[in-house]
PDB file of C-alpha atoms and ligand atoms in Angstrom:
ATOM      1  CA  UNK N   1       0.324  -0.244   0.264  1.00 94.00           C
ATOM      2  CA  UNK N   2       1.259   3.485  -0.668  1.00 97.00           C
ATOM      3  CA  UNK N   3       0.414   6.396   1.730  1.00 97.00           C
ATOM      4  CA  UNK N   4       0.171  10.194   0.728  1.00 97.00           C
ATOM      5  CA  UNK N   5      -0.007  13.131   3.419  1.00 98.00           C
ATOM      6  CA  UNK N   6      -1.441  16.469   1.854  1.00 98.00           C
ATOM      7  CA  UNK N   7      -3.214  19.441   2.104  1.00 97.00           C
ATOM      8  CA  UNK N   8      -6.736  18.715   0.824  1.00 94.00           C
ATOM      9  CA  UNK N   9      -9.631  21.887   1.332  1.00 91.00           C
ATOM     10  CA  UNK N  10      -7.730  23.833   4.331  1.00 93.00           C
ATOM     11  CA  UNK N  11      -7.022  21.092   6.230  1.00 94.00           C
ATOM     12  CA  UNK N  12      -3.972  17.991   6.957  1.00 97.00           C
ATOM     13  CA  UNK N  13      -4.931  14.992   5.661  1.00 97.00           C
ATOM     14  CA  UNK N  14      -3.355  11.335   5.332  1.00 97.00           C
ATOM     15  CA  UNK N  15      -4.792   8.831   2.053  1.00 97.00           C
ATOM     16  CA  UNK N  16      -4.343   6.246   0.374  1.00 96.00           C
ATOM     17  CA  UNK N  17      -3.445   4.520  -2.792  1.00 95.00           C
ATOM     18  CA  UNK N  18      -2.986   1.613  -5.221  1.00 89.00           C
ATOM     19  CA  UNK N  19       0.154   1.773  -6.363  1.00 85.00           C
ATOM     20  CA  UNK N  20       3.371   3.818  -6.986  1.00 81.00           C
ATOM     21  CA  UNK N  21       2.215   6.439  -8.775  1.00 79.00           C
ATOM     22  CA  UNK N  22      -1.396   6.197  -8.822  1.00 83.00           C
ATOM     23  CA  UNK N  23      -3.132   9.717  -8.540  1.00 89.00           C
ATOM     24  CA  UNK N  24      -6.200   8.354  -7.163  1.00 95.00           C
ATOM     25  CA  UNK N  25      -5.980   8.957  -3.448  1.00 97.00           C
ATOM     26  CA  UNK N  26      -8.604   7.326  -1.029  1.00 97.00           C
ATOM     27  CA  UNK N  27      -8.639   9.652   1.702  1.00 97.00           C
ATOM     28  CA  UNK N  28      -8.429   8.738   5.156  1.00 97.00           C
ATOM     29  CA  UNK N  29      -9.391   9.813   8.671  1.00 95.00           C
ATOM     30  CA  UNK N  30      -6.423   9.571  11.801  1.00 95.00           C
ATOM     31  CA  UNK N  31      -2.889   8.754  11.033  1.00 96.00           C
ATOM     32  CA  UNK N  32      -2.127   4.940   9.692  1.00 97.00           C
ATOM     33  CA  UNK N  33       1.631   5.393  10.773  1.00 97.00           C
ATOM     34  CA  UNK N  34      -0.001   5.264  14.614  1.00 94.00           C
ATOM     35  CA  UNK N  35      -2.406   2.522  13.226  1.00 90.00           C
ATOM     36  CA  UNK N  36      -5.532   4.990  13.819  1.00 85.00           C
ATOM     37  CA  UNK N  37      -5.981   5.183  10.347  1.00 92.00           C
ATOM     38  CA  UNK N  38      -9.901   4.174   9.116  1.00 94.00           C
ATOM     39  CA  UNK N  39     -11.601   5.339   5.480  1.00 95.00           C
ATOM     40  CA  UNK N  40     -13.059   8.356   5.480  1.00 93.00           C
ATOM     41  CA  UNK N  41     -15.018   7.417   2.004  1.00 94.00           C
ATOM     42  CA  UNK N  42     -13.879  10.086   0.271  1.00 95.00           C
ATOM     43  CA  UNK N  43     -11.340   9.924  -2.815  1.00 96.00           C
ATOM     44  CA  UNK N  44      -9.132  12.529  -4.733  1.00 96.00           C
ATOM     45  CA  UNK N  45      -7.171  12.826  -7.692  1.00 95.00           C
ATOM     46  CA  UNK N  46      -3.834  13.464  -6.436  1.00 91.00           C
ATOM     47  CA  UNK N  47      -3.784  17.339  -8.719  1.00 90.00           C
ATOM     48  CA  UNK N  48      -6.432  18.219  -6.576  1.00 92.00           C
ATOM     49  CA  UNK N  49      -4.263  18.089  -3.088  1.00 96.00           C
ATOM     50  CA  UNK N  50      -0.383  19.893  -2.549  1.00 96.00           C
ATOM     51  CA  UNK N  51       1.300  16.750  -1.321  1.00 96.00           C
ATOM     52  CA  UNK N  52       2.935  17.410   1.665  1.00 98.00           C
ATOM     53  CA  UNK N  53       6.380  15.329   3.245  1.00 98.00           C
ATOM     54  CA  UNK N  54       4.558  11.862   3.610  1.00 98.00           C
ATOM     55  CA  UNK N  55       4.971  12.089   7.794  1.00 98.00           C
ATOM     56  CA  UNK N  56       5.979  14.774  10.943  1.00 97.00           C
ATOM     57  CA  UNK N  57       8.544  12.807  11.622  1.00 98.00           C
ATOM     58  CA  UNK N  58       9.561  12.510  15.987  1.00 97.00           C
ATOM     59  CA  UNK N  59      13.416  11.494  15.908  1.00 98.00           C
ATOM     60  CA  UNK N  60      15.602  10.969  12.597  1.00 98.00           C
ATOM     61  CA  UNK N  61      18.350   9.052  13.367  1.00 98.00           C
ATOM     62  CA  UNK N  62      20.803   8.926  10.880  1.00 98.00           C
ATOM     63  CA  UNK N  63      23.858   6.583   9.818  1.00 97.00           C
ATOM     64  CA  UNK N  64      26.985   8.161   7.888  1.00 93.00           C
ATOM     65  CA  UNK N  65      28.995   6.160   5.726  1.00 90.00           C
ATOM     66  CA  UNK N  66      27.237   2.733   5.188  1.00 93.00           C
ATOM     67  CA  UNK N  67      27.652   1.842   1.638  1.00 92.00           C
ATOM     68  CA  UNK N  68      31.806   1.016   0.670  1.00 86.00           C
ATOM     69  CA  UNK N  69      31.450   3.393  -2.319  1.00 86.00           C
ATOM     70  CA  UNK N  70      30.594   6.127  -0.322  1.00 80.00           C
ATOM     71  CA  UNK N  71      33.095   5.378   1.984  1.00 83.00           C
ATOM     72  CA  UNK N  72      35.929   5.198  -0.511  1.00 83.00           C
ATOM     73  CA  UNK N  73      34.629   8.890  -1.950  1.00 85.00           C
ATOM     74  CA  UNK N  74      34.918  10.838   1.646  1.00 83.00           C
ATOM     75  CA  UNK N  75      39.175   8.954   2.088  1.00 82.00           C
ATOM     76  CA  UNK N  76      37.938   7.456   5.615  1.00 81.00           C
ATOM     77  CA  UNK N  77      38.387   4.905   6.124  1.00 80.00           C
ATOM     78  CA  UNK N  78      35.431   2.131   7.503  1.00 81.00           C
ATOM     79  CA  UNK N  79      33.666   2.907  10.461  1.00 83.00           C
ATOM     80  CA  UNK N  80      34.683   0.957  13.238  1.00 81.00           C
ATOM     81  CA  UNK N  81      31.304   1.111  14.933  1.00 86.00           C
ATOM     82  CA  UNK N  82      28.197   2.591  13.365  1.00 90.00           C
ATOM     83  CA  UNK N  83      28.928   6.589  12.997  1.00 92.00           C
ATOM     84  CA  UNK N  84      25.166   8.401  14.242  1.00 96.00           C
ATOM     85  CA  UNK N  85      23.359  10.998  14.930  1.00 97.00           C
ATOM     86  CA  UNK N  86      20.782  12.977  14.608  1.00 98.00           C
ATOM     87  CA  UNK N  87      18.476  15.244  12.615  1.00 98.00           C
ATOM     88  CA  UNK N  88      15.732  17.765  13.935  1.00 98.00           C
ATOM     89  CA  UNK N  89      12.466  17.773  13.179  1.00 98.00           C
ATOM     90  CA  UNK N  90      12.286  21.090  11.464  1.00 98.00           C
ATOM     91  CA  UNK N  91      14.594  20.356   9.219  1.00 98.00           C
ATOM     92  CA  UNK N  92      11.961  18.197   6.900  1.00 98.00           C
ATOM     93  CA  UNK N  93      10.305  19.570   3.927  1.00 98.00           C
ATOM     94  CA  UNK N  94       8.621  17.837   1.561  1.00 98.00           C
ATOM     95  CA  UNK N  95       8.319  16.969  -2.474  1.00 98.00           C
ATOM     96  CA  UNK N  96       8.428  20.080  -4.408  1.00 97.00           C
ATOM     97  CA  UNK N  97       9.716  22.047  -1.501  1.00 98.00           C
ATOM     98  CA  UNK N  98      12.459  24.119  -1.978  1.00 98.00           C
ATOM     99  CA  UNK N  99      15.466  23.197  -0.196  1.00 98.00           C
ATOM    100  CA  UNK N 100      17.040  27.002   1.117  1.00 98.00           C
ATOM    101  CA  UNK N 101      21.220  27.045   1.091  1.00 98.00           C
ATOM    102  CA  UNK N 102      21.982  28.605   3.721  1.00 97.00           C
ATOM    103  CA  UNK N 103      23.825  31.642   3.681  1.00 96.00           C
ATOM    104  CA  UNK N 104      27.167  29.782   6.000  1.00 95.00           C
ATOM    105  CA  UNK N 105      27.503  27.235   3.481  1.00 97.00           C
ATOM    106  CA  UNK N 106      30.075  27.499   0.277  1.00 97.00           C
ATOM    107  CA  UNK N 107      29.578  23.928   0.097  1.00 98.00           C
ATOM    108  CA  UNK N 108      26.495  22.159  -0.017  1.00 98.00           C
ATOM    109  CA  UNK N 109      25.774  19.027  -1.595  1.00 98.00           C
ATOM    110  CA  UNK N 110      23.349  16.154  -1.888  1.00 98.00           C
ATOM    111  CA  UNK N 111      23.096  12.087  -0.246  1.00 98.00           C
ATOM    112  CA  UNK N 112      20.117   9.934  -1.497  1.00 98.00           C
ATOM    113  CA  UNK N 113      19.149   7.560   0.540  1.00 98.00           C
ATOM    114  CA  UNK N 114      16.645   5.004   1.718  1.00 98.00           C
ATOM    115  CA  UNK N 115      14.030   6.637   4.688  1.00 98.00           C
ATOM    116  CA  UNK N 116      12.666   3.923   6.996  1.00 98.00           C
ATOM    117  CA  UNK N 117       9.782   5.084   8.642  1.00 98.00           C
ATOM    118  CA  UNK N 118       9.067   3.398  12.879  1.00 98.00           C
ATOM    119  CA  UNK N 119       5.687   2.559  13.270  1.00 98.00           C
ATOM    120  CA  UNK N 120       5.543  -0.378  15.984  1.00 98.00           C
ATOM    121  CA  UNK N 121       7.343   0.256  19.326  1.00 98.00           C
ATOM    122  CA  UNK N 122      10.790  -0.616  19.190  1.00 98.00           C
ATOM    123  CA  UNK N 123      13.114  -1.518  22.072  1.00 98.00           C
ATOM    124  CA  UNK N 124      16.160  -3.832  22.429  1.00 98.00           C
ATOM    125  CA  UNK N 125      14.853  -6.044  19.146  1.00 98.00           C
ATOM    126  CA  UNK N 126      16.846  -8.040  17.696  1.00 98.00           C
ATOM    127  CA  UNK N 127      17.473  -7.941  13.740  1.00 98.00           C
ATOM    128  CA  UNK N 128      15.464 -11.149  13.524  1.00 98.00           C
ATOM    129  CA  UNK N 129      11.973  -9.209  15.048  1.00 98.00           C
ATOM    130  CA  UNK N 130      13.166  -5.633  13.529  1.00 98.00           C
ATOM    131  CA  UNK N 131      11.217  -5.848  10.197  1.00 98.00           C
ATOM    132  CA  UNK N 132       7.689  -5.980  12.202  1.00 98.00           C
ATOM    133  CA  UNK N 133       8.574  -2.840  14.005  1.00 98.00           C
ATOM    134  CA  UNK N 134       8.719  -0.279  10.499  1.00 98.00           C
ATOM    135  CA  UNK N 135       5.473   1.291   8.539  1.00 98.00           C
ATOM    136  CA  UNK N 136       7.124   1.641   5.555  1.00 98.00           C
ATOM    137  CA  UNK N 137       9.909   3.540   3.406  1.00 98.00           C
ATOM    138  CA  UNK N 138      10.042   6.564   1.464  1.00 98.00           C
ATOM    139  CA  UNK N 139      12.709   8.905  -0.349  1.00 98.00           C
ATOM    140  CA  UNK N 140      15.075  11.134   1.901  1.00 98.00           C
ATOM    141  CA  UNK N 141      17.773  13.380   1.259  1.00 98.00           C
ATOM    142  CA  UNK N 142      20.617  13.533   4.029  1.00 98.00           C
ATOM    143  CA  UNK N 143      21.811  17.363   2.451  1.00 98.00           C
ATOM    144  CA  UNK N 144      25.054  18.761   4.389  1.00 98.00           C
ATOM    145  CA  UNK N 145      26.563  21.974   4.284  1.00 98.00           C
ATOM    146  CA  UNK N 146      29.666  19.970   3.873  1.00 97.00           C
ATOM    147  CA  UNK N 147      32.152  22.296   4.749  1.00 97.00           C
ATOM    148  CA  UNK N 148      30.378  23.427   7.594  1.00 97.00           C
ATOM    149  CA  UNK N 149      30.678  19.233   8.166  1.00 95.00           C
ATOM    150  CA  UNK N 150      34.478  19.252   7.904  1.00 94.00           C
ATOM    151  CA  UNK N 151      35.427  21.781   9.736  1.00 96.00           C
ATOM    152  CA  UNK N 152      33.331  21.231  12.347  1.00 94.00           C
ATOM    153  CA  UNK N 153      34.345  17.201  12.637  1.00 88.00           C
ATOM    154  CA  UNK N 154      31.383  16.099  13.813  1.00 91.00           C
ATOM    155  CA  UNK N 155      28.552  15.407  11.408  1.00 94.00           C
ATOM    156  CA  UNK N 156      24.969  16.479  13.326  1.00 95.00           C
ATOM    157  CA  UNK N 157      25.104  20.833  12.755  1.00 97.00           C
ATOM    158  CA  UNK N 158      26.309  20.856   9.022  1.00 98.00           C
ATOM    159  CA  UNK N 159      22.696  18.448   8.962  1.00 98.00           C
ATOM    160  CA  UNK N 160      20.140  20.318  10.608  1.00 98.00           C
ATOM    161  CA  UNK N 161      19.752  23.331   8.916  1.00 98.00           C
ATOM    162  CA  UNK N 162      16.521  24.457   7.734  1.00 98.00           C
ATOM    163  CA  UNK N 163      14.827  22.577   4.364  1.00 98.00           C
ATOM    164  CA  UNK N 164      17.865  20.092   4.602  1.00 98.00           C
ATOM    165  CA  UNK N 165      15.594  17.514   5.144  1.00 98.00           C
ATOM    166  CA  UNK N 166      13.407  16.786   2.217  1.00 98.00           C
ATOM    167  CA  UNK N 167      10.923  13.225   2.425  1.00 98.00           C
ATOM    168  CA  UNK N 168       8.577  12.000   0.563  1.00 98.00           C
ATOM    169  CA  UNK N 169       6.509  11.390  -2.000  1.00 97.00           C
ATOM    170  CA  UNK N 170       4.467   8.613  -0.297  1.00 97.00           C
ATOM    171  CA  UNK N 171       5.547   6.329   2.147  1.00 98.00           C
ATOM    172  CA  UNK N 172       5.262   2.644   0.221  1.00 97.00           C
ATOM    173  CA  UNK N 173       5.279  -0.576   2.811  1.00 97.00           C
ATOM    174  CA  UNK N 174       5.697  -4.404   2.479  1.00 96.00           C
ATOM    175  CA  UNK N 175       8.784  -3.431   0.421  1.00 97.00           C
ATOM    176  CA  UNK N 176      11.672  -5.862   1.108  1.00 97.00           C
ATOM    177  CA  UNK N 177      14.125  -3.291   2.639  1.00 98.00           C
ATOM    178  CA  UNK N 178      17.795  -5.433   1.045  1.00 97.00           C
ATOM    179  CA  UNK N 179      16.799  -4.545  -2.517  1.00 96.00           C
ATOM    180  CA  UNK N 180      16.144  -1.468  -3.596  1.00 98.00           C
ATOM    181  CA  UNK N 181      17.122   0.234  -6.741  1.00 98.00           C
ATOM    182  CA  UNK N 182      18.450   3.909  -5.288  1.00 98.00           C
ATOM    183  CA  UNK N 183      19.045   6.806  -7.066  1.00 98.00           C
ATOM    184  CA  UNK N 184      19.681  10.560  -7.507  1.00 98.00           C
ATOM    185  CA  UNK N 185      19.767  12.816 -10.688  1.00 98.00           C
ATOM    186  CA  UNK N 186      20.447  16.644 -10.410  1.00 98.00           C
ATOM    187  CA  UNK N 187      19.119  18.563 -13.401  1.00 98.00           C
ATOM    188  CA  UNK N 188      18.303  15.545 -15.237  1.00 98.00           C
ATOM    189  CA  UNK N 189      21.421  13.816 -14.652  1.00 98.00           C
ATOM    190  CA  UNK N 190      22.437  10.796 -12.680  1.00 98.00           C
ATOM    191  CA  UNK N 191      24.747  11.124  -9.684  1.00 98.00           C
ATOM    192  CA  UNK N 192      23.923   8.772  -7.706  1.00 97.00           C
ATOM    193  CA  UNK N 193      22.708   4.972  -8.189  1.00 97.00           C
ATOM    194  CA  UNK N 194      23.188   1.676  -6.183  1.00 96.00           C
ATOM    195  CA  UNK N 195      21.152  -0.558  -4.024  1.00 96.00           C
ATOM    196  CA  UNK N 196      20.533  -1.061  -1.102  1.00 97.00           C
ATOM    197  CA  UNK N 197      21.647  -4.797  -0.906  1.00 95.00           C
ATOM    198  CA  UNK N 198      25.118  -3.308  -0.706  1.00 95.00           C
ATOM    199  CA  UNK N 199      24.620  -1.607   2.633  1.00 95.00           C
ATOM    200  CA  UNK N 200      27.539  -2.597   5.519  1.00 94.00           C
ATOM    201  CA  UNK N 201      24.865  -2.390   7.720  1.00 95.00           C
ATOM    202  CA  UNK N 202      20.845  -4.108   7.134  1.00 97.00           C
ATOM    203  CA  UNK N 203      17.777  -1.843   8.059  1.00 98.00           C
ATOM    204  CA  UNK N 204      17.291  -4.897  10.081  1.00 98.00           C
ATOM    205  CA  UNK N 205      21.192  -4.133  12.023  1.00 97.00           C
ATOM    206  CA  UNK N 206      20.466  -0.829  11.725  1.00 98.00           C
ATOM    207  CA  UNK N 207      17.001  -0.937  13.912  1.00 98.00           C
ATOM    208  CA  UNK N 208      18.207  -3.947  16.401  1.00 98.00           C
ATOM    209  CA  UNK N 209      21.007  -1.121  17.097  1.00 98.00           C
ATOM    210  CA  UNK N 210      19.692   1.507  17.413  1.00 98.00           C
ATOM    211  CA  UNK N 211      16.886   0.368  19.617  1.00 98.00           C
ATOM    212  CA  UNK N 212      19.897  -1.338  22.134  1.00 98.00           C
ATOM    213  CA  UNK N 213      19.575   2.077  22.813  1.00 98.00           C
ATOM    214  CA  UNK N 214      17.637   4.597  21.822  1.00 98.00           C
ATOM    215  CA  UNK N 215      13.350   3.147  21.968  1.00 98.00           C
ATOM    216  CA  UNK N 216      11.990   4.224  18.226  1.00 98.00           C
ATOM    217  CA  UNK N 217       8.553   4.711  18.769  1.00 98.00           C
ATOM    218  CA  UNK N 218       5.737   5.484  15.461  1.00 98.00           C
ATOM    219  CA  UNK N 219       6.397   8.612  13.260  1.00 98.00           C
ATOM    220  CA  UNK N 220      10.071   8.583  14.120  1.00 98.00           C
ATOM    221  CA  UNK N 221      12.424   8.100  11.018  1.00 98.00           C
ATOM    222  CA  UNK N 222      15.556   6.421   9.629  1.00 98.00           C
ATOM    223  CA  UNK N 223      18.209   7.141   7.093  1.00 98.00           C
ATOM    224  CA  UNK N 224      19.775   4.533   6.064  1.00 98.00           C
ATOM    225  CA  UNK N 225      23.290   6.153   4.625  1.00 97.00           C
ATOM    226  CA  UNK N 226      24.382   6.882   1.331  1.00 96.00           C
ATOM    227  CA  UNK N 227      26.286   5.293  -1.367  1.00 94.00           C
ATOM    228  CA  UNK N 228      28.546   7.365  -4.024  1.00 93.00           C
ATOM    229  CA  UNK N 229      27.913   9.981  -5.601  1.00 95.00           C
ATOM    230  CA  UNK N 230      27.007  12.715  -3.776  1.00 96.00           C
ATOM    231  CA  UNK N 231      27.735  16.308  -4.402  1.00 96.00           C
ATOM    232  CA  UNK N 232      27.617  19.219  -4.914  1.00 97.00           C
ATOM    233  CA  UNK N 233      23.387  21.400  -5.391  1.00 98.00           C
ATOM    234  CA  UNK N 234      23.348  25.335  -6.094  1.00 98.00           C
ATOM    235  CA  UNK N 235      20.128  27.427  -6.399  1.00 98.00           C
ATOM    236  CA  UNK N 236      18.580  26.877  -9.618  1.00 98.00           C
ATOM    237  CA  UNK N 237      19.379  23.115  -9.856  1.00 98.00           C
ATOM    238  CA  UNK N 238      17.075  20.465  -8.879  1.00 98.00           C
ATOM    239  CA  UNK N 239      17.529  17.391  -6.540  1.00 98.00           C
ATOM    240  CA  UNK N 240      15.588  13.823  -7.521  1.00 98.00           C
ATOM    241  CA  UNK N 241      15.935  11.372  -5.302  1.00 98.00           C
ATOM    242  CA  UNK N 242      14.401   7.938  -6.635  1.00 98.00           C
ATOM    243  CA  UNK N 243      13.994   4.738  -4.531  1.00 98.00           C
ATOM    244  CA  UNK N 244      12.518   2.119  -6.773  1.00 94.00           C
ATOM    245  CA  UNK N 245       8.837   0.697  -5.438  1.00 95.00           C
ATOM    246  CA  UNK N 246       8.221   4.601  -4.045  1.00 97.00           C
ATOM    247  CA  UNK N 247       8.811   7.055  -6.890  1.00 96.00           C
ATOM    248  CA  UNK N 248      10.640  10.322  -7.451  1.00 97.00           C
ATOM    249  CA  UNK N 249      11.200  12.355  -4.467  1.00 98.00           C
ATOM    250  CA  UNK N 250      11.783  16.406  -6.518  1.00 98.00           C
ATOM    251  CA  UNK N 251      12.795  19.690  -5.373  1.00 98.00           C
ATOM    252  CA  UNK N 252      14.331  23.116  -6.308  1.00 98.00           C
ATOM    253  CA  UNK N 253      17.517  24.286  -4.837  1.00 98.00           C
ATOM    254  CA  UNK N 254      16.499  28.224  -3.500  1.00 98.00           C
ATOM    255  CA  UNK N 255      19.578  30.771  -2.198  1.00 96.00           C
ATOM    256  CA  UNK N 256      18.710  31.523   1.302  1.00 92.00           C
ATOM    257  CA  UNK N 257      21.582  34.822   2.047  1.00 74.00           C
ATOM    258  CA  UNK N 258      18.977  37.144  -1.512  1.00 55.00           C
TER     259      UNK N 258
HETATM  260 MG1   MG T 301      23.956  10.520   4.833  1.00 88.68          MG
END
């Protein structure tokens, strides 16, 4: 099933679609991620609504250096332990919303990533049980002010700016997270292309590792790391992250220092 969140007739609603790329949205009452949604009985066309980020996340936990080819391009070694950091919920934007290039940076980069949406509270779960706690998957872009990251020595601040966490366009349930194609285009040119089978820590291992220390709750998001091909974006660009079974998340880049 495909879940969307959108603005319709002045209110924010969730809806569901039969397939990614579908246009008919069945309107829901309640929040499907929290398990309390029911059909409203009405349906709308995707063209009649303004699509929003497919959820309002709680925590956003992200992992760095989770693909071997990206580790190689960073010039850093493979991490001894998972490199986890947090992005604030205030950094989230939805499809078609602009990534604002901050005046503090001269090197903002895209990072296409599979985003995991938690659906059931996970505390100290095993890798074998981990996937049962996942609601679904969406496209994420772990936008990073790379110059600030390098100067800072830790990643959180450089990845925390407003608009630096595009998510969407929808949440797909029932996917196998171990074999999804992830790609990124900037202005139509392919910059990143990999498969989640190449992750060093699988989605199940990440949920287990994180939940051993930090309880994951419905609506929390895990960004699972980016493959090789990260690179600069500048005002005027359009960044598009595509994940098989989910669709394409497109965001323009605009200047924040006008
Ligand atoms: Mg990242």
